[in-house]
Structures are given as structure tokens and as C-alpha cells.
PDB file of C-alpha atoms and ligand atoms in Angstrom:
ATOM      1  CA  UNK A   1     -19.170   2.881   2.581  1.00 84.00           C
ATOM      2  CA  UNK A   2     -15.526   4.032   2.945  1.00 88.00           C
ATOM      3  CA  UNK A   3     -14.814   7.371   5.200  1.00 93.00           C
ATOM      4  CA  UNK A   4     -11.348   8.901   4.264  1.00 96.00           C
ATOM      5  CA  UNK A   5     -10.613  11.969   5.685  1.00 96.00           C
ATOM      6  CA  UNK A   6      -9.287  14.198   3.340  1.00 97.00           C
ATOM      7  CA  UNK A   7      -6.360  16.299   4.980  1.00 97.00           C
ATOM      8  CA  UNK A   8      -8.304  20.159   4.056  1.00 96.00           C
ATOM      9  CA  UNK A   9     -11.542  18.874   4.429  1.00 97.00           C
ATOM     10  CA  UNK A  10     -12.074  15.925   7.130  1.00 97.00           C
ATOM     11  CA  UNK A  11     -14.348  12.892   6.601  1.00 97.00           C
ATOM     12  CA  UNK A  12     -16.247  12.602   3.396  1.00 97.00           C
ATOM     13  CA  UNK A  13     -17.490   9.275   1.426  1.00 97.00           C
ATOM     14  CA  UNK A  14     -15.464   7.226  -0.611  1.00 94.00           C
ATOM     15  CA  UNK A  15     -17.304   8.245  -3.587  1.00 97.00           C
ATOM     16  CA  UNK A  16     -16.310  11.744  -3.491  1.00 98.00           C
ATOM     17  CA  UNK A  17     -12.536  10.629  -3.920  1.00 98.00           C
ATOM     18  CA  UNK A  18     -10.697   8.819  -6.958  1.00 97.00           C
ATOM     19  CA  UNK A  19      -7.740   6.282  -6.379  1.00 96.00           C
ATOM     20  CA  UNK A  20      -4.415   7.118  -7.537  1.00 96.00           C
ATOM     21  CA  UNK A  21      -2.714   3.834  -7.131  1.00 96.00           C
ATOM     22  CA  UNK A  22       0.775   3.067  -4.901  1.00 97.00           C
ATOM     23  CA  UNK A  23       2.189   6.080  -3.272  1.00 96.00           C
ATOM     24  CA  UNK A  24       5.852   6.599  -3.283  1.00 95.00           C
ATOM     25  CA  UNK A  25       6.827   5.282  -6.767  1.00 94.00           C
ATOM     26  CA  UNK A  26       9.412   7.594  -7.675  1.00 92.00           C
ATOM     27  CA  UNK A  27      10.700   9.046 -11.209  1.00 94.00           C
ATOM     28  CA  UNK A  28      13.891   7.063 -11.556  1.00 95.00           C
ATOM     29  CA  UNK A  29      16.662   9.831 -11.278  1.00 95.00           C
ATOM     30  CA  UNK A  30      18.437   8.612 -14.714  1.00 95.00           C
ATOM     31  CA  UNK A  31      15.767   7.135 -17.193  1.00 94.00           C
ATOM     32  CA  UNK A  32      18.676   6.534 -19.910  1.00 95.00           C
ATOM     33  CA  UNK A  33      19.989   3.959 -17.757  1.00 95.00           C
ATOM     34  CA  UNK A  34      17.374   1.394 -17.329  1.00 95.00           C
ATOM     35  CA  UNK A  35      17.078  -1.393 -19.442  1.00 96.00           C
ATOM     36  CA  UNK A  36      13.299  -2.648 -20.558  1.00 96.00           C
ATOM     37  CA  UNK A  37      13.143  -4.494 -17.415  1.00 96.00           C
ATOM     38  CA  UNK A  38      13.770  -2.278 -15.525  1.00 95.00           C
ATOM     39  CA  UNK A  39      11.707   0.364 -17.147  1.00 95.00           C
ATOM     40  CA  UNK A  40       8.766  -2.445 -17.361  1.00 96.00           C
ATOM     41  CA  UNK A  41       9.631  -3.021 -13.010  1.00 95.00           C
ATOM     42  CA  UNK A  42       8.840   0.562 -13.123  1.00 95.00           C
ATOM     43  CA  UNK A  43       5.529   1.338 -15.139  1.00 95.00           C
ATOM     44  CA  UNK A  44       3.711  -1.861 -14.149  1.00 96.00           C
ATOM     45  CA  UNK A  45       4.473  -3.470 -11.322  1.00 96.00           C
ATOM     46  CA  UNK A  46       3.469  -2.292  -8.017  1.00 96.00           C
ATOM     47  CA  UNK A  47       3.189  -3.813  -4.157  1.00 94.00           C
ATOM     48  CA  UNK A  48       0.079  -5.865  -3.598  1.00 94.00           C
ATOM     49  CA  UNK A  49       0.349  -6.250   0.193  1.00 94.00           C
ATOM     50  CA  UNK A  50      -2.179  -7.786   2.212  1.00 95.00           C
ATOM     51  CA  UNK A  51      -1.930  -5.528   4.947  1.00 95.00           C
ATOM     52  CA  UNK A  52      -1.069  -1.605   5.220  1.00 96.00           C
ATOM     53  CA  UNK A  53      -0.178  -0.230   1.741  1.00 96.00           C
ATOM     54  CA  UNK A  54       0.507   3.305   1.054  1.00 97.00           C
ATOM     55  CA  UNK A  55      -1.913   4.665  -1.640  1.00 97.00           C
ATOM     56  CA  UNK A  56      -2.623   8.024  -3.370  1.00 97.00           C
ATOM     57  CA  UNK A  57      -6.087   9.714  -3.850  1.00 98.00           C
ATOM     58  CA  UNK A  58      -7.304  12.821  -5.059  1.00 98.00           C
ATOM     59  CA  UNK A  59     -10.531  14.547  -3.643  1.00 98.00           C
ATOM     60  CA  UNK A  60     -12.225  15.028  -7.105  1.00 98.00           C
ATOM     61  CA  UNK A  61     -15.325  16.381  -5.850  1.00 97.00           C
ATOM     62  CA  UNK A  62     -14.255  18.651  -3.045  1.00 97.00           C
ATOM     63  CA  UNK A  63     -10.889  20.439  -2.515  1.00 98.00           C
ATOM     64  CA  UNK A  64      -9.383  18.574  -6.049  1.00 98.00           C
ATOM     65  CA  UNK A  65      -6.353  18.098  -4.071  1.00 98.00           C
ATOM     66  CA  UNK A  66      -4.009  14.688  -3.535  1.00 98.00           C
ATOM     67  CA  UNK A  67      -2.915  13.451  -0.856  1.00 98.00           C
ATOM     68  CA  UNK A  68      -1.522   9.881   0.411  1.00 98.00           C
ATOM     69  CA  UNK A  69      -3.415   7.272   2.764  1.00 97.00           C
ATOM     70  CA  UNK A  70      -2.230   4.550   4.618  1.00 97.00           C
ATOM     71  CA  UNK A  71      -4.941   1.832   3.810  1.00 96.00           C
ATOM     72  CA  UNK A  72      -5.378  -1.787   5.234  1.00 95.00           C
ATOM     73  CA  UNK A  73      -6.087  -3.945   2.118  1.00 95.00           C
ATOM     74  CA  UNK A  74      -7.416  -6.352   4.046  1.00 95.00           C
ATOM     75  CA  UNK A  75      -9.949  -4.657   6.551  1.00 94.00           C
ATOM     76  CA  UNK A  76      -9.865  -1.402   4.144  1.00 93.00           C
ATOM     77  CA  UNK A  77      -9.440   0.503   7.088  1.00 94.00           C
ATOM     78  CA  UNK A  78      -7.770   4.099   6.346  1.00 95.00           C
ATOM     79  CA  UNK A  79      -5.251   3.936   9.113  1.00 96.00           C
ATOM     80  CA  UNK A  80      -3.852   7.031   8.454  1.00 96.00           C
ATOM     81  CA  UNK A  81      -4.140  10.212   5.368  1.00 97.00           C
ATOM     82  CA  UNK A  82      -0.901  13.141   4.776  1.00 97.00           C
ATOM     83  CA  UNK A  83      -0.195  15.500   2.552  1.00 97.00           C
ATOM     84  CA  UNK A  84       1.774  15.203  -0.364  1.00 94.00           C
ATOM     85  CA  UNK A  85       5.326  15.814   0.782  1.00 93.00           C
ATOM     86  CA  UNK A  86       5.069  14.614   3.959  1.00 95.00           C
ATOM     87  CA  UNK A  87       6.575  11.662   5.484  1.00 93.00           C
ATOM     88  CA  UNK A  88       4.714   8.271   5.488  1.00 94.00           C
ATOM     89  CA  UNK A  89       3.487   7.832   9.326  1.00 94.00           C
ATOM     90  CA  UNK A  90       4.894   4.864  11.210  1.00 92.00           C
ATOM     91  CA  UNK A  91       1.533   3.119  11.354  1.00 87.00           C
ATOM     92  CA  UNK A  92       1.366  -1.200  11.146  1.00 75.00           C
ATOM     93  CA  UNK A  93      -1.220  -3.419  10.335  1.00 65.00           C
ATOM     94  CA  UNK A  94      -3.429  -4.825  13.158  1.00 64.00           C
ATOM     95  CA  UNK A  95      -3.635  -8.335  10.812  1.00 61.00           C
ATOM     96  CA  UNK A  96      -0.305  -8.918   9.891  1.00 53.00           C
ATOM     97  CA  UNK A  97       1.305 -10.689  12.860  1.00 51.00           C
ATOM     98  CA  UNK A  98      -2.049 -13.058  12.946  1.00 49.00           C
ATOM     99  CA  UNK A  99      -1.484 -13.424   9.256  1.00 49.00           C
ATOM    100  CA  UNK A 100       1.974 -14.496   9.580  1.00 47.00           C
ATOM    101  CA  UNK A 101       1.461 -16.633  12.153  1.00 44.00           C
ATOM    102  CA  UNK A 102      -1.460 -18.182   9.785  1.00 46.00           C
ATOM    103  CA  UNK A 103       1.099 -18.822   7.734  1.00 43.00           C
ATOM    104  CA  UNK A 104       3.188 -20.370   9.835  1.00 43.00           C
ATOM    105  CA  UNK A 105       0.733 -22.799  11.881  1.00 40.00           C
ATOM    106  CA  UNK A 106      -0.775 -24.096   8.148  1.00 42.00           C
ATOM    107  CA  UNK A 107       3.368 -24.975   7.080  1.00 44.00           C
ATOM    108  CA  UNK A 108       4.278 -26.547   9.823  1.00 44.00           C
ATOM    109  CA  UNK A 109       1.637 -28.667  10.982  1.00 47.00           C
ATOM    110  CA  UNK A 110       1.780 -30.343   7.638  1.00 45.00           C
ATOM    111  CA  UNK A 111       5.201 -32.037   8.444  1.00 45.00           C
ATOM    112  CA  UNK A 112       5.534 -36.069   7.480  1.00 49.00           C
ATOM    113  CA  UNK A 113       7.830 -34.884   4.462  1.00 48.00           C
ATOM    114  CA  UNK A 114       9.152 -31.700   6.245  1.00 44.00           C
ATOM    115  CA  UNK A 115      12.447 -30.531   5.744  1.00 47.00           C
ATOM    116  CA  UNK A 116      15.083 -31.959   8.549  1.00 46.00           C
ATOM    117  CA  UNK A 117      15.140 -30.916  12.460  1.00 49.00           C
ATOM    118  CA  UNK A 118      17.173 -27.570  11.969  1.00 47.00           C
ATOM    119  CA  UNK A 119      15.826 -26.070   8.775  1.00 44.00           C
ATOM    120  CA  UNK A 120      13.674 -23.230   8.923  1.00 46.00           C
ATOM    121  CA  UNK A 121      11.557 -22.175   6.463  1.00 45.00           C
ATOM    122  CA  UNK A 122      11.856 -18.260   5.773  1.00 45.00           C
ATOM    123  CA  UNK A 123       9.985 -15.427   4.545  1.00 43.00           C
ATOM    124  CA  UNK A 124       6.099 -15.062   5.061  1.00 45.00           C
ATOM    125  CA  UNK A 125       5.792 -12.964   2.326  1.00 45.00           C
ATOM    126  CA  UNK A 126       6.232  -9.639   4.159  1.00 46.00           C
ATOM    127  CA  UNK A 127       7.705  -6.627   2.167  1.00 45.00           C
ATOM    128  CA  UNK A 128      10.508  -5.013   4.031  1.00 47.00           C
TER     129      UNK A 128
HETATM  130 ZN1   ZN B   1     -10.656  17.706   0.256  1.00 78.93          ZN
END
């Protein structure tokens, strides 16, 4: 059972809450503009990080209120909960380094047709 600890309330079980999907998905500030990509970037497609993602829930059978949690997707550890209108804490994922360096030890090893002495390969699939 998940504990998140709701900012007016403090620790209650998961099932008290409901999920709100990805936090910090603004309202894009001139609609009129965007093409359907863009628009279709927008409605559907969010971050699917393994690692700490920034989520919102609402406390639907206590204080009703929403708030955003920092949330490890791959321990589900809640690393961190704020209010709306806060700013996001500075908090990083215990996993990630070992994860990218998972990455890196499977690519590499594998090398008979690897690319030549000099080349690197980039990117292990970290967002910004
Ligand atoms: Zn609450």
C-alpha cells in the first residue's frame, strides 16, 4: 500500500487519493496558433519517465484538495508532495544514475560491429 502525504492532512493510504496525471502541463498561452500536431502534442502525450515524474492528485476522500507529488515510477516512492502553486522541489531519482549506467554497460559490451574508436553513442533516454 502507497502512503502519500497529503500537504493539509499528512500520511493517508493510497486509496483515499485519485491520480490526476503529469503535473505541469500548461494551457498553451495562444490556442489559435497551434496546428493539430501540436494541439494533439498537447492533449495526449505526456512524459513516461522511468524515474522521478511530477504527478497531480487530489485527496478525494479527505480534504478534496490537489496537490502535486514527486513520484519514483520505478520504486513508486513519493519523494516529495507541494501545493498547487508552488515550485517543483529539486529532488532526483536514487535509480537513475544505476539505470543509465545499465544502459551503458549492456551497449557497449556488445561491440564486434561497434561504431569506430571515437564515436560515442549519446542520449540514455533522460528527459532534460
Ligand atoms: Zn488532504
Amino acid at each position: 500500500m502507497l502512503i502519500i502525504d497529503c500537504p493539509w492532512c499528512g500520511p493517508r493510504q493510497e486509496t483515499e487519493f485519485g491520480y490526476g496525471g503529469q503535473a505541469h502541463v500548461a494551457y498553451p498561452e495562444d490556442p489559435y496558433a497551434l496546428d493539430d500536431a501540436a494541439w494533439a502534442e498537447y492533449l495526449f502525450y505526456r512524459d513516461n519517465p522511468k524515474g522521478v515524474h511530477a504527478e497531480r492528485w487530489v485527496h478525494s476522500v479527505g480534504c478534496r484538495r490537489w496537490f502535486n507529488a514527486l513520484r519514483d515510477t520505478h520504486t513508486y516512492d513519493v519523494l516529495a508532495v507541494y501545493r498547487m502553486g508552488e515550485p517543483r522541489p529539486d529532488v532526483a531519482s536514487p535509480h537513475t544514475p544505476q539505470d543509465s549506467e545499465l544502459v551503458q554497460s549492456t551497449v557497449v559490451p556488445g561491440t564486434p560491429e561497434s561504431p569506430a574508436p571515437g564515436s560515442t553513442t549519446s542520449g540514455t533516454g533522460n528527459h532534460p
